[in-house]
PDB file of C-alpha atoms in Angstrom:
ATOM      1  CA  THR A1134      -9.738 -25.293 -20.461  1.00 82.00           C
ATOM      2  CA  TYR A1135     -10.250 -21.559 -20.683  1.00 90.00           C
ATOM      3  CA  THR A1136     -10.875 -19.489 -23.786  1.00 91.00           C
ATOM      4  CA  ASP A1137      -8.585 -16.614 -24.730  1.00 88.00           C
ATOM      5  CA  GLU A1138     -11.398 -14.203 -23.825  1.00 90.00           C
ATOM      6  CA  GLN A1139     -11.808 -15.757 -20.371  1.00 92.00           C
ATOM      7  CA  ILE A1140      -8.071 -15.543 -19.722  1.00 88.00           C
ATOM      8  CA  SER A1141      -7.929 -11.921 -20.838  1.00 86.00           C
ATOM      9  CA  VAL A1142     -10.910 -10.884 -18.718  1.00 91.00           C
ATOM     10  CA  TRP A1143      -9.584 -12.915 -15.783  1.00 91.00           C
ATOM     11  CA  LEU A1144      -6.223 -11.116 -15.851  1.00 88.00           C
ATOM     12  CA  ARG A1145      -7.824  -7.711 -16.317  1.00 88.00           C
ATOM     13  CA  GLY A1146     -10.106  -8.506 -13.375  1.00 91.00           C
ATOM     14  CA  LEU A1147      -7.154  -9.339 -11.139  1.00 88.00           C
ATOM     15  CA  LEU A1148      -5.324  -6.192 -12.208  1.00 86.00           C
ATOM     16  CA  THR A1149      -8.451  -4.112 -11.621  1.00 87.00           C
ATOM     17  CA  LEU A1150      -8.603  -5.465  -8.065  1.00 86.00           C
ATOM     18  CA  ALA A1151      -4.911  -4.912  -7.475  1.00 83.00           C
ATOM     19  CA  TRP A1152      -5.218  -1.270  -8.577  1.00 83.00           C
ATOM     20  CA  ALA A1153      -8.422  -0.629  -6.586  1.00 81.00           C
ATOM     21  CA  ASP A1154      -6.436   1.039  -3.804  1.00 79.00           C
ATOM     22  CA  ASP A1155      -4.168   2.910  -6.289  1.00 79.00           C
ATOM     23  CA  ASN A1156      -1.197   0.864  -5.108  1.00 80.00           C
ATOM     24  CA  PHE A1157      -0.084  -2.175  -7.094  1.00 80.00           C
ATOM     25  CA  ASP A1158       2.438  -3.250  -4.490  1.00 82.00           C
ATOM     26  CA  GLU A1159       5.115  -5.917  -4.723  1.00 84.00           C
ATOM     27  CA  THR A1160       3.036  -8.535  -2.895  1.00 86.00           C
ATOM     28  CA  GLU A1161       0.198  -8.154  -5.409  1.00 82.00           C
ATOM     29  CA  GLN A1162       2.643  -8.132  -8.319  1.00 81.00           C
ATOM     30  CA  ASN A1163       4.281 -11.337  -7.108  1.00 83.00           C
ATOM     31  CA  LEU A1164       0.962 -13.073  -6.505  1.00 82.00           C
ATOM     32  CA  ILE A1165      -0.380 -12.223  -9.956  1.00 79.00           C
ATOM     33  CA  ALA A1166       2.974 -13.153 -11.524  1.00 79.00           C
ATOM     34  CA  SER A1167       2.842 -16.551  -9.805  1.00 82.00           C
ATOM     35  CA  LEU A1168      -0.686 -17.117 -11.118  1.00 76.00           C
ATOM     36  CA  THR A1169       0.121 -15.999 -14.663  1.00 72.00           C
ATOM     37  CA  GLU A1170       3.774 -17.036 -14.871  1.00 68.00           C
ATOM     38  CA  GLN A1171       4.481 -13.517 -16.181  1.00 62.00           C
ATOM     39  CA  LYS A1172       6.042 -10.589 -14.379  1.00 59.00           C
ATOM     40  CA  LEU A1173       3.735  -7.585 -14.480  1.00 57.00           C
ATOM     41  CA  THR A1174       4.836  -4.013 -13.978  1.00 59.00           C
ATOM     42  CA  PRO A1175       2.923  -1.425 -11.948  1.00 55.00           C
ATOM     43  CA  ASP A1176       1.337   0.277 -14.945  1.00 58.00           C
ATOM     44  CA  GLN A1177      -2.278   1.407 -15.103  1.00 51.00           C
ATOM     45  CA  SER A1178      -2.441   1.447 -18.908  1.00 60.00           C
ATOM     46  CA  PHE A1179      -4.706  -1.627 -19.015  1.00 66.00           C
ATOM     47  CA  ASN A1180      -8.485  -1.338 -19.430  1.00 79.00           C
ATOM     48  CA  SER A1181     -10.328  -2.061 -16.191  1.00 85.00           C
ATOM     49  CA  VAL A1182     -12.825  -4.857 -16.415  1.00 91.00           C
ATOM     50  CA  SER A1183     -16.498  -4.085 -15.827  1.00 93.00           C
ATOM     51  CA  ASP A1184     -18.975  -6.090 -13.775  1.00 93.00           C
ATOM     52  CA  GLU A1185     -20.973  -6.798 -16.918  1.00 96.00           C
ATOM     53  CA  GLU A1186     -17.910  -8.038 -18.781  1.00 95.00           C
ATOM     54  CA  LEU A1187     -17.069 -10.434 -15.942  1.00 95.00           C
ATOM     55  CA  ARG A1188     -20.667 -11.617 -15.781  1.00 95.00           C
ATOM     56  CA  SER A1189     -21.000 -12.217 -19.510  1.00 96.00           C
ATOM     57  CA  THR A1190     -17.589 -13.852 -19.887  1.00 96.00           C
ATOM     58  CA  PHE A1191     -18.063 -16.360 -17.087  1.00 96.00           C
ATOM     59  CA  ALA A1192     -21.860 -16.838 -17.391  1.00 94.00           C
ATOM     60  CA  ASP A1193     -21.616 -20.158 -19.201  1.00 93.00           C
ATOM     61  CA  SER A1194     -18.980 -21.615 -16.911  1.00 93.00           C
ATOM     62  CA  PRO A1195     -19.769 -21.648 -13.187  1.00 94.00           C
ATOM     63  CA  ASP A1196     -16.504 -23.507 -12.453  1.00 94.00           C
ATOM     64  CA  CYS A1197     -14.500 -20.829 -14.250  1.00 94.00           C
ATOM     65  CA  ALA A1198     -16.375 -18.082 -12.380  1.00 95.00           C
ATOM     66  CA  GLU A1199     -15.687 -19.770  -9.042  1.00 96.00           C
ATOM     67  CA  ASN A1200     -11.994 -20.146  -9.871  1.00 95.00           C
ATOM     68  CA  PHE A1201     -11.818 -16.474 -10.838  1.00 94.00           C
ATOM     69  CA  LEU A1202     -13.421 -15.509  -7.516  1.00 94.00           C
ATOM     70  CA  ARG A1203     -10.892 -17.603  -5.591  1.00 94.00           C
ATOM     71  CA  THR A1204      -7.955 -15.845  -7.242  1.00 91.00           C
ATOM     72  CA  ALA A1205      -9.684 -12.459  -6.895  1.00 91.00           C
ATOM     73  CA  VAL A1206      -9.957 -12.970  -3.126  1.00 92.00           C
ATOM     74  CA  MET A1207      -6.264 -13.893  -3.002  1.00 90.00           C
ATOM     75  CA  VAL A1208      -5.336 -10.664  -4.793  1.00 87.00           C
ATOM     76  CA  ALA A1209      -7.694  -8.608  -2.638  1.00 87.00           C
ATOM     77  CA  LEU A1210      -6.062  -9.951   0.526  1.00 88.00           C
ATOM     78  CA  ALA A1211      -2.468  -9.929  -0.751  1.00 84.00           C
ATOM     79  CA  ASP A1212      -1.454  -6.552   0.657  1.00 74.00           C
ATOM     80  CA  GLY A1213      -3.668  -6.732   3.735  1.00 76.00           C
ATOM     81  CA  ILE A1214      -5.922  -3.941   2.455  1.00 69.00           C
ATOM     82  CA  TYR A1215      -9.296  -5.072   1.172  1.00 64.00           C
TER      83      TYR A1215
END
C-alpha cells in the first residue's frame, strides 16, 4: 500500500512530466485519468515536484519507486514527445 504522501508526490510527478513540454494534451490527460481514476483538467496551478522530493518520498520503498518510474515513462511517451 502507498502512503498519502507517496500518492500525492506520485501524482504531482506525473503532472510535472505531462507539463514538461507546456502541453498537457488529451492523450496525457486520459492516461493520467486512467491511472488515477480521476479526470484532470489542463491547469498548471499544481506545485511541480522536485527531484529531491521524489527521492526522499520513495527512498524507503524501491518497489514504489520502480512503479512510479514505470508510470512516468508511460506519461512521457503518451504524446510521442519525450
